[in-house]
């Protein structure tokens, strides 16, 4: 009986040496400890044996020997397998990472921020007004009564008889004058969305304007030369130091005299090209000396106060500045277009 046990143990010791995987280990366990194993056979012989105590001890030793060896090898194999797995799943930190998409400032907002910076540096205040405006502020208080022919140039989206989407930021001129109560001097710009019923490559039904208004006591002599100087600084800073300005007499109901202001064509630098229709100039701003009626209607005494005003389309300015050929690109949110303006590395 003792020999039988030793034989089993020897055979087991031989076999366990060849085990390479957990699966093989499990098979060996079944072979030696399972229901049909030699250990099970010996256990069933227990009943027939006389010296049960010695038999039991020997059998127990065999069982402990087998299960201890199996357990030790199991731990070793498990550790090996884990190491193999860790090795194969190792992260290569030298690999380049996925590119994180960065946003960029929209060319319109970039232009707006630039305009605001220029005027803030000249001591102007940036004010706001409503986009849903009344006929009164958009037209009446700017010397454009009902039926005035100049209204035709600004075909509008009327919401009711009284309310419309503002066609020009000039409405904020009237609002600011009333707010300042006919006494305080004014030096403001207003930037914002405006709306007109038009839509093509150079006109969008929604666009942006900047309005400027300066009013002071007559003894402070706010004059046409101040207007010219202001617009010259504005345009040179926006479009480059070599930009020249040309003032042409024009008509706006809220200014008298009124001027249309042209700047040297950004494309041909004044030589003449298809963009400027061979003139070398591009029409950009409306401006003038605030009409006495406008001052009076909004609480400022034209005998005591005077000033100038100007207005321009920001979308057009952005187009010139960045060489954009179709205004509609500004509103299509096409990433391929917008990402060209991500210039943070340059700024
Ligand atoms: N509001 C005018 C327009 O939209 C532009 C303009 C002209 C504004 C003359 C002014 C101004 O303040 O004085 O066509």
Short mmCIF file of C-alpha atoms and ligand atoms in Angstrom, two decimals:
data_model
loop_
_atom_site.label_atom_id
_atom_site.label_comp_id
_atom_site.label_asym_id
_atom_site.label_seq_id
_atom_site.Cartn_x
_atom_site.Cartn_y
_atom_site.Cartn_z
CA UNK A 1 0.00 0.00 0.00
CA UNK A 2 2.82 2.36 0.92
CA UNK A 3 4.49 1.56 -2.41
CA UNK A 4 1.28 2.32 -4.24
CA UNK A 5 1.12 5.75 -2.62
CA UNK A 6 4.76 6.46 -3.39
CA UNK A 7 4.21 5.39 -6.96
CA UNK A 8 1.25 7.76 -7.34
CA UNK A 9 3.23 10.58 -5.76
CA UNK A 10 6.20 9.93 -8.03
CA UNK A 11 4.02 9.90 -11.11
CA UNK A 12 2.32 13.12 -9.97
CA UNK A 13 5.71 14.78 -9.33
CA UNK A 14 6.78 13.87 -12.84
CA UNK A 15 3.58 15.08 -14.46
CA UNK A 16 3.39 18.40 -12.63
CA UNK A 17 6.80 19.34 -13.96
CA UNK A 18 5.37 19.35 -17.50
CA UNK A 19 2.42 21.63 -16.66
CA UNK A 20 2.63 24.96 -18.53
CA UNK A 21 -0.82 26.50 -18.20
CA UNK A 22 -3.72 26.88 -15.79
CA UNK A 23 -5.79 24.67 -18.06
CA UNK A 24 -3.24 21.84 -17.86
CA UNK A 25 -3.05 22.38 -14.13
CA UNK A 26 -6.77 21.98 -13.79
CA UNK A 27 -6.68 18.79 -15.85
CA UNK A 28 -3.99 17.41 -13.55
CA UNK A 29 -6.08 18.31 -10.53
CA UNK A 30 -9.04 16.38 -11.91
CA UNK A 31 -6.76 13.46 -12.79
CA UNK A 32 -5.36 13.16 -9.25
CA UNK A 33 -8.13 14.48 -7.01
CA UNK A 34 -11.28 13.91 -9.06
CA UNK A 35 -13.91 11.19 -8.61
CA UNK A 36 -12.06 8.61 -10.70
CA UNK A 37 -8.59 9.59 -9.52
CA UNK A 38 -6.11 7.25 -7.80
CA UNK A 39 -6.63 9.26 -4.61
CA UNK A 40 -10.37 8.61 -4.77
CA UNK A 41 -9.75 4.93 -5.43
CA UNK A 42 -7.50 4.67 -2.38
CA UNK A 43 -10.08 6.49 -0.26
CA UNK A 44 -12.72 3.97 -1.25
CA UNK A 45 -10.38 1.17 -0.17
CA UNK A 46 -10.43 2.56 3.39
CA UNK A 47 -13.30 0.28 4.44
CA UNK A 48 -11.43 -2.91 3.62
CA UNK A 49 -8.16 -1.92 5.33
CA UNK A 50 -7.45 -3.06 8.85
CA UNK A 51 -4.99 -0.44 10.06
CA UNK A 52 -7.25 2.46 9.21
CA UNK A 53 -5.24 4.97 11.22
CA UNK A 54 -1.94 4.43 9.37
CA UNK A 55 -3.75 4.18 6.06
CA UNK A 56 -5.57 7.41 6.75
CA UNK A 57 -2.36 9.21 7.68
CA UNK A 58 -0.55 8.07 4.55
CA UNK A 59 -3.50 8.98 2.38
CA UNK A 60 -3.73 12.39 3.98
CA UNK A 61 -0.08 13.06 3.38
CA UNK A 62 -0.52 12.19 -0.27
CA UNK A 63 -3.54 14.44 -0.54
CA UNK A 64 -1.76 17.37 1.14
CA UNK A 65 1.30 16.85 -1.02
CA UNK A 66 -0.76 16.94 -4.21
CA UNK A 67 -3.00 19.86 -3.25
CA UNK A 68 -0.10 21.96 -1.88
CA UNK A 69 1.93 21.49 -5.05
CA UNK A 70 -1.10 22.25 -7.19
CA UNK A 71 -1.77 25.44 -5.24
CA UNK A 72 1.83 26.66 -5.40
CA UNK A 73 1.96 26.08 -9.14
CA UNK A 74 -1.45 27.71 -9.58
CA UNK A 75 -0.23 30.92 -7.97
CA UNK A 76 2.91 30.91 -10.08
CA UNK A 77 1.00 30.40 -13.31
CA UNK A 78 -1.56 33.07 -12.44
CA UNK A 79 1.19 35.57 -11.77
CA UNK A 80 2.86 34.71 -15.05
CA UNK A 81 -0.38 35.15 -16.94
CA UNK A 82 -1.03 38.52 -15.30
CA UNK A 83 2.45 39.74 -16.16
CA UNK A 84 1.98 38.64 -19.75
CA UNK A 85 -1.32 40.54 -19.91
CA UNK A 86 0.19 43.70 -18.40
CA UNK A 87 3.05 43.52 -20.85
CA UNK A 88 0.72 43.20 -23.84
CA UNK A 89 -1.54 46.04 -22.67
CA UNK A 90 1.27 48.41 -21.84
CA UNK A 91 0.54 52.02 -22.89
CA UNK A 92 3.11 53.56 -25.14
CA UNK A 93 3.33 57.08 -23.81
CA UNK A 94 5.60 58.11 -26.65
CA UNK A 95 2.76 57.76 -29.21
CA UNK A 96 1.37 61.10 -30.48
CA UNK A 97 -2.02 61.90 -28.91
CA UNK A 98 -5.31 62.46 -30.70
CA UNK A 99 -5.59 66.07 -31.85
CA UNK A 100 -7.95 68.10 -29.70
CA UNK A 101 -10.03 70.39 -31.90
CA UNK A 102 -9.70 73.97 -30.78
CA UNK A 103 -12.34 76.59 -31.44
CA UNK A 104 -11.48 80.03 -32.75
CA UNK A 105 -12.96 83.48 -32.56
CA UNK A 106 -15.41 84.12 -35.39
CA UNK A 107 -14.05 86.69 -37.89
CA UNK A 108 -17.04 88.94 -37.17
CA UNK A 109 -16.50 88.86 -33.42
CA UNK A 110 -12.80 89.42 -33.95
CA UNK A 111 -13.62 92.52 -36.02
CA UNK A 112 -16.14 93.73 -33.42
CA UNK A 113 -13.61 93.33 -30.61
CA UNK A 114 -11.06 95.29 -32.62
CA UNK A 115 -13.51 98.12 -33.29
CA UNK A 116 -14.48 98.32 -29.64
CA UNK A 117 -10.82 98.39 -28.58
CA UNK A 118 -10.05 101.24 -30.98
CA UNK A 119 -12.93 103.40 -29.74
CA UNK A 120 -12.46 102.58 -26.07
CA UNK A 121 -8.85 103.73 -26.47
CA UNK A 122 -10.22 107.07 -27.75
CA UNK A 123 -12.46 107.46 -24.69
CA UNK A 124 -15.73 106.24 -26.19
CA UNK A 125 -18.37 104.31 -24.30
CA UNK A 126 -19.83 101.12 -25.81
CA UNK A 127 -23.65 101.15 -25.53
CA UNK A 128 -26.37 98.74 -26.57
CA UNK A 129 -29.89 98.98 -27.93
CA UNK A 130 -32.73 96.57 -28.76
CA UNK A 131 -32.80 94.61 -32.02
CA UNK A 132 -36.60 94.62 -31.93
CA UNK A 133 -37.08 98.35 -32.32
CA UNK A 134 -39.97 100.74 -32.66
CA UNK A 135 -40.63 102.71 -35.82
CA UNK A 136 -40.24 105.79 -33.65
CA UNK A 137 -36.60 105.13 -32.74
CA UNK A 138 -35.56 103.48 -35.98
CA UNK A 139 -36.96 106.30 -38.15
CA UNK A 140 -39.14 109.04 -36.63
CA UNK A 141 -36.66 110.38 -34.11
CA UNK A 142 -33.96 110.36 -36.78
CA UNK A 143 -35.77 112.83 -38.98
CA UNK A 144 -37.35 110.11 -41.12
CA UNK A 145 -41.10 110.60 -40.69
CA UNK A 146 -43.73 108.22 -42.11
CA UNK A 147 -43.68 108.32 -45.90
CA UNK A 148 -40.14 109.73 -46.12
CA UNK A 149 -38.60 108.43 -49.37
CA UNK A 150 -35.30 107.54 -47.65
CA UNK A 151 -37.16 104.78 -45.78
CA UNK A 152 -37.39 102.88 -49.05
CA UNK A 153 -33.67 102.13 -48.94
CA UNK A 154 -34.14 100.13 -45.77
CA UNK A 155 -36.79 97.53 -46.54
CA UNK A 156 -37.61 96.08 -43.17
CA UNK A 157 -39.08 93.15 -41.32
CA UNK A 158 -42.11 94.68 -39.58
CA UNK A 159 -43.46 92.61 -36.71
CA UNK A 160 -46.47 94.90 -36.14
CA UNK A 161 -47.21 98.41 -37.41
CA UNK A 162 -45.16 99.71 -34.53
CA UNK A 163 -42.36 97.17 -34.12
CA UNK A 164 -39.70 96.10 -36.60
CA UNK A 165 -36.27 94.46 -36.60
CA UNK A 166 -34.00 97.49 -36.60
CA UNK A 167 -32.58 98.34 -40.00
CA UNK A 168 -29.77 100.48 -38.61
CA UNK A 169 -27.98 101.00 -35.32
CA UNK A 170 -28.71 104.73 -35.74
CA UNK A 171 -31.76 104.02 -33.55
CA UNK A 172 -29.36 103.84 -30.61
CA UNK A 173 -28.35 107.46 -31.28
CA UNK A 174 -31.85 108.59 -30.31
CA UNK A 175 -31.97 106.23 -27.32
CA UNK A 176 -28.63 107.48 -25.99
CA UNK A 177 -29.55 111.15 -26.40
CA UNK A 178 -32.74 110.62 -24.42
CA UNK A 179 -30.88 108.66 -21.76
CA UNK A 180 -28.31 111.44 -21.38
CA UNK A 181 -31.09 113.92 -20.81
CA UNK A 182 -30.12 116.73 -23.21
CA UNK A 183 -27.19 117.87 -21.12
CA UNK A 184 -24.39 115.41 -20.74
CA UNK A 185 -21.83 115.24 -23.56
CA UNK A 186 -21.92 111.96 -25.51
CA UNK A 187 -19.10 109.92 -26.96
CA UNK A 188 -20.45 106.48 -27.78
CA UNK A 189 -20.35 103.63 -30.21
CA UNK A 190 -22.99 100.96 -30.55
CA UNK A 191 -22.26 97.62 -32.18
CA UNK A 192 -25.01 95.23 -33.09
CA UNK A 193 -27.16 93.22 -35.43
CA UNK A 194 -29.37 94.92 -37.99
CA UNK A 195 -31.86 93.46 -40.47
CA UNK A 196 -33.04 94.27 -43.97
CA UNK A 197 -34.95 92.41 -46.63
CA UNK A 198 -32.03 91.65 -48.92
CA UNK A 199 -29.84 88.60 -49.57
CA UNK A 200 -26.96 88.18 -52.06
CA UNK A 201 -23.17 87.84 -52.10
CA UNK A 202 -22.65 91.28 -50.58
CA UNK A 203 -25.89 91.61 -48.60
CA UNK A 204 -27.30 89.39 -45.89
CA UNK A 205 -30.78 89.77 -44.34
CA UNK A 206 -28.96 89.99 -41.03
CA UNK A 207 -25.75 91.96 -40.72
CA UNK A 208 -23.88 94.05 -38.19
CA UNK A 209 -23.32 97.75 -37.91
CA UNK A 210 -21.29 100.06 -35.75
CA UNK A 211 -22.72 103.46 -35.00
CA UNK A 212 -20.80 106.35 -33.54
CA UNK A 213 -22.14 109.52 -31.94
CA UNK A 214 -20.29 112.47 -30.42
CA UNK A 215 -22.18 115.43 -28.95
CA UNK A 216 -20.81 118.28 -26.91
CA UNK A 217 -21.47 121.93 -26.05
CA UNK A 218 -20.96 124.24 -29.00
CA UNK A 219 -18.10 126.04 -27.26
CA UNK A 220 -16.14 122.76 -27.39
CA UNK A 221 -16.28 122.91 -31.20
CA UNK A 222 -16.95 119.31 -32.19
CA UNK A 223 -16.37 119.79 -35.91
CA UNK A 224 -16.09 118.05 -39.24
CA UNK A 225 -12.32 117.87 -38.81
CA UNK A 226 -12.87 115.84 -35.62
CA UNK A 227 -15.09 113.48 -37.59
CA UNK A 228 -12.45 113.16 -40.31
CA UNK A 229 -9.67 112.58 -37.81
CA UNK A 230 -11.70 110.01 -35.90
CA UNK A 231 -12.62 108.02 -39.00
CA UNK A 232 -9.06 108.19 -40.26
CA UNK A 233 -7.72 106.65 -37.04
CA UNK A 234 -10.51 104.06 -37.11
CA UNK A 235 -9.90 102.97 -40.70
CA UNK A 236 -6.10 103.03 -40.54
CA UNK A 237 -6.14 100.86 -37.45
CA UNK A 238 -8.61 98.46 -39.05
CA UNK A 239 -7.26 98.27 -42.59
CA UNK A 240 -3.65 99.36 -42.35
CA UNK A 241 -1.67 102.60 -41.97
CA UNK A 242 -1.54 103.19 -45.73
CA UNK A 243 -5.33 103.40 -46.01
CA UNK A 244 -6.54 106.74 -47.37
CA UNK A 245 -10.02 108.20 -46.87
CA UNK A 246 -12.15 110.19 -49.29
CA UNK A 247 -15.18 112.20 -48.16
CA UNK A 248 -17.97 112.64 -50.70
CA UNK A 249 -21.01 114.84 -50.09
CA UNK A 250 -24.10 112.68 -49.68
CA UNK A 251 -27.51 112.65 -48.05
CA UNK A 252 -28.72 111.10 -44.83
CA UNK A 253 -31.82 112.43 -43.09
CA UNK A 254 -30.14 112.50 -39.67
CA UNK A 255 -27.03 114.47 -40.63
CA UNK A 256 -26.49 117.80 -42.35
CA UNK A 257 -24.08 118.08 -44.08
CA UNK A 258 -23.68 114.36 -44.80
CA UNK A 259 -20.73 112.47 -46.22
CA UNK A 260 -20.13 109.11 -47.68
CA UNK A 261 -16.63 107.93 -46.86
CA UNK A 262 -14.56 105.80 -49.24
CA UNK A 263 -11.34 104.00 -48.37
CA UNK A 264 -8.54 102.90 -50.69
CA UNK A 265 -9.36 99.50 -52.17
CA UNK A 266 -7.76 96.82 -49.99
CA UNK A 267 -7.20 94.55 -52.99
CA UNK A 268 -5.42 96.79 -55.47
CA UNK A 269 -4.28 99.40 -52.94
CA UNK A 270 -5.89 102.15 -54.98
CA UNK A 271 -4.64 101.20 -58.45
CA UNK A 272 -8.05 100.07 -59.71
CA UNK A 273 -9.36 96.50 -59.99
CA UNK A 274 -12.58 94.53 -60.48
CA UNK A 275 -13.48 94.78 -56.78
CA UNK A 276 -13.47 98.60 -56.74
CA UNK A 277 -14.82 98.81 -60.29
CA UNK A 278 -11.50 100.30 -61.42
CA UNK A 279 -11.94 103.36 -59.20
CA UNK A 280 -9.38 102.47 -56.52
CA UNK A 281 -11.96 103.38 -53.85
CA UNK A 282 -14.48 101.42 -51.83
CA UNK A 283 -17.50 103.03 -50.23
CA UNK A 284 -17.59 102.11 -46.56
CA UNK A 285 -19.17 104.61 -44.20
CA UNK A 286 -21.97 107.10 -43.84
CA UNK A 287 -21.38 110.13 -41.65
CA UNK A 288 -22.07 113.77 -41.03
CA UNK A 289 -22.87 116.53 -38.60
CA UNK A 290 -25.92 115.65 -36.49
CA UNK A 291 -29.02 117.31 -37.94
CA UNK A 292 -30.53 120.02 -35.64
CA UNK A 293 -33.92 118.30 -35.90
CA UNK A 294 -32.46 115.11 -34.49
CA UNK A 295 -30.86 116.97 -31.59
CA UNK A 296 -34.12 118.78 -30.88
CA UNK A 297 -36.33 115.66 -31.14
CA UNK A 298 -34.13 113.84 -28.66
CA UNK A 299 -33.78 116.54 -26.06
CA UNK A 300 -30.59 118.43 -27.03
CA UNK A 301 -30.84 122.15 -27.82
CA UNK A 302 -29.26 122.66 -31.29
CA UNK A 303 -28.41 126.23 -30.30
CA UNK A 304 -26.19 124.96 -27.53
CA UNK A 305 -25.04 121.51 -28.69
CA UNK A 306 -23.58 120.02 -31.84
CA UNK A 307 -21.84 116.84 -32.86
CA UNK A 308 -21.08 114.25 -35.48
CA UNK A 309 -22.23 110.73 -36.25
CA UNK A 310 -21.15 107.86 -38.42
CA UNK A 311 -22.18 104.34 -39.24
CA UNK A 312 -20.79 101.41 -41.14
CA UNK A 313 -21.39 97.72 -41.83
CA UNK A 314 -19.09 95.45 -39.87
CA UNK A 315 -19.57 92.46 -42.18
CA UNK A 316 -18.25 94.45 -45.13
CA UNK A 317 -15.34 95.65 -43.04
CA UNK A 318 -14.52 92.06 -42.03
CA UNK A 319 -14.76 91.01 -45.69
CA UNK A 320 -12.27 93.68 -46.74
CA UNK A 321 -9.99 93.01 -43.84
CA UNK A 322 -9.81 89.27 -44.42
CA UNK A 323 -10.42 89.12 -48.18
CA UNK A 324 -13.73 87.25 -47.84
CA UNK A 325 -15.60 87.24 -51.14
CA UNK A 326 -19.11 86.22 -50.07
CA UNK A 327 -20.86 87.65 -47.02
CA UNK A 328 -22.88 84.47 -46.58
CA UNK A 329 -19.74 82.56 -45.54
CA UNK A 330 -19.85 84.55 -42.33
CA UNK A 331 -23.15 82.94 -41.37
CA UNK A 332 -22.80 79.36 -42.63
CA UNK A 333 -20.68 78.08 -39.72
CA UNK A 334 -18.54 75.98 -42.02
CA UNK A 335 -15.62 74.76 -39.93
CA UNK A 336 -13.31 74.71 -42.98
CA UNK A 337 -13.95 78.43 -43.43
CA UNK A 338 -13.86 79.38 -39.76
CA UNK A 339 -10.69 77.57 -38.83
CA UNK A 340 -8.71 79.80 -41.17
CA UNK A 341 -9.22 82.54 -38.62
CA UNK A 342 -7.65 80.67 -35.73
CA UNK A 343 -4.65 82.90 -35.41
CA UNK A 344 -3.95 82.60 -31.71
CA UNK A 345 -0.40 81.48 -32.40
CA UNK A 346 0.19 84.73 -34.27
CA UNK A 347 -1.69 87.11 -31.97
N1 LIG B 1 -27.53 104.36 -40.73
C1 LIG B 1 -26.95 104.56 -42.05
C2 LIG B 1 -27.22 103.33 -42.88
O1 LIG B 1 -27.51 102.29 -42.33
C3 LIG B 1 -25.48 104.80 -41.94
C4 LIG B 1 -25.19 106.16 -41.33
C5 LIG B 1 -25.05 107.27 -42.12
C6 LIG B 1 -25.06 106.28 -39.96
C7 LIG B 1 -24.79 108.50 -41.58
C8 LIG B 1 -24.83 107.54 -39.41
C9 LIG B 1 -24.68 108.63 -40.23
O2 LIG B 1 -24.69 107.73 -38.10
O3 LIG B 1 -24.41 109.85 -39.68
O4 LIG B 1 -27.14 103.39 -44.07
#
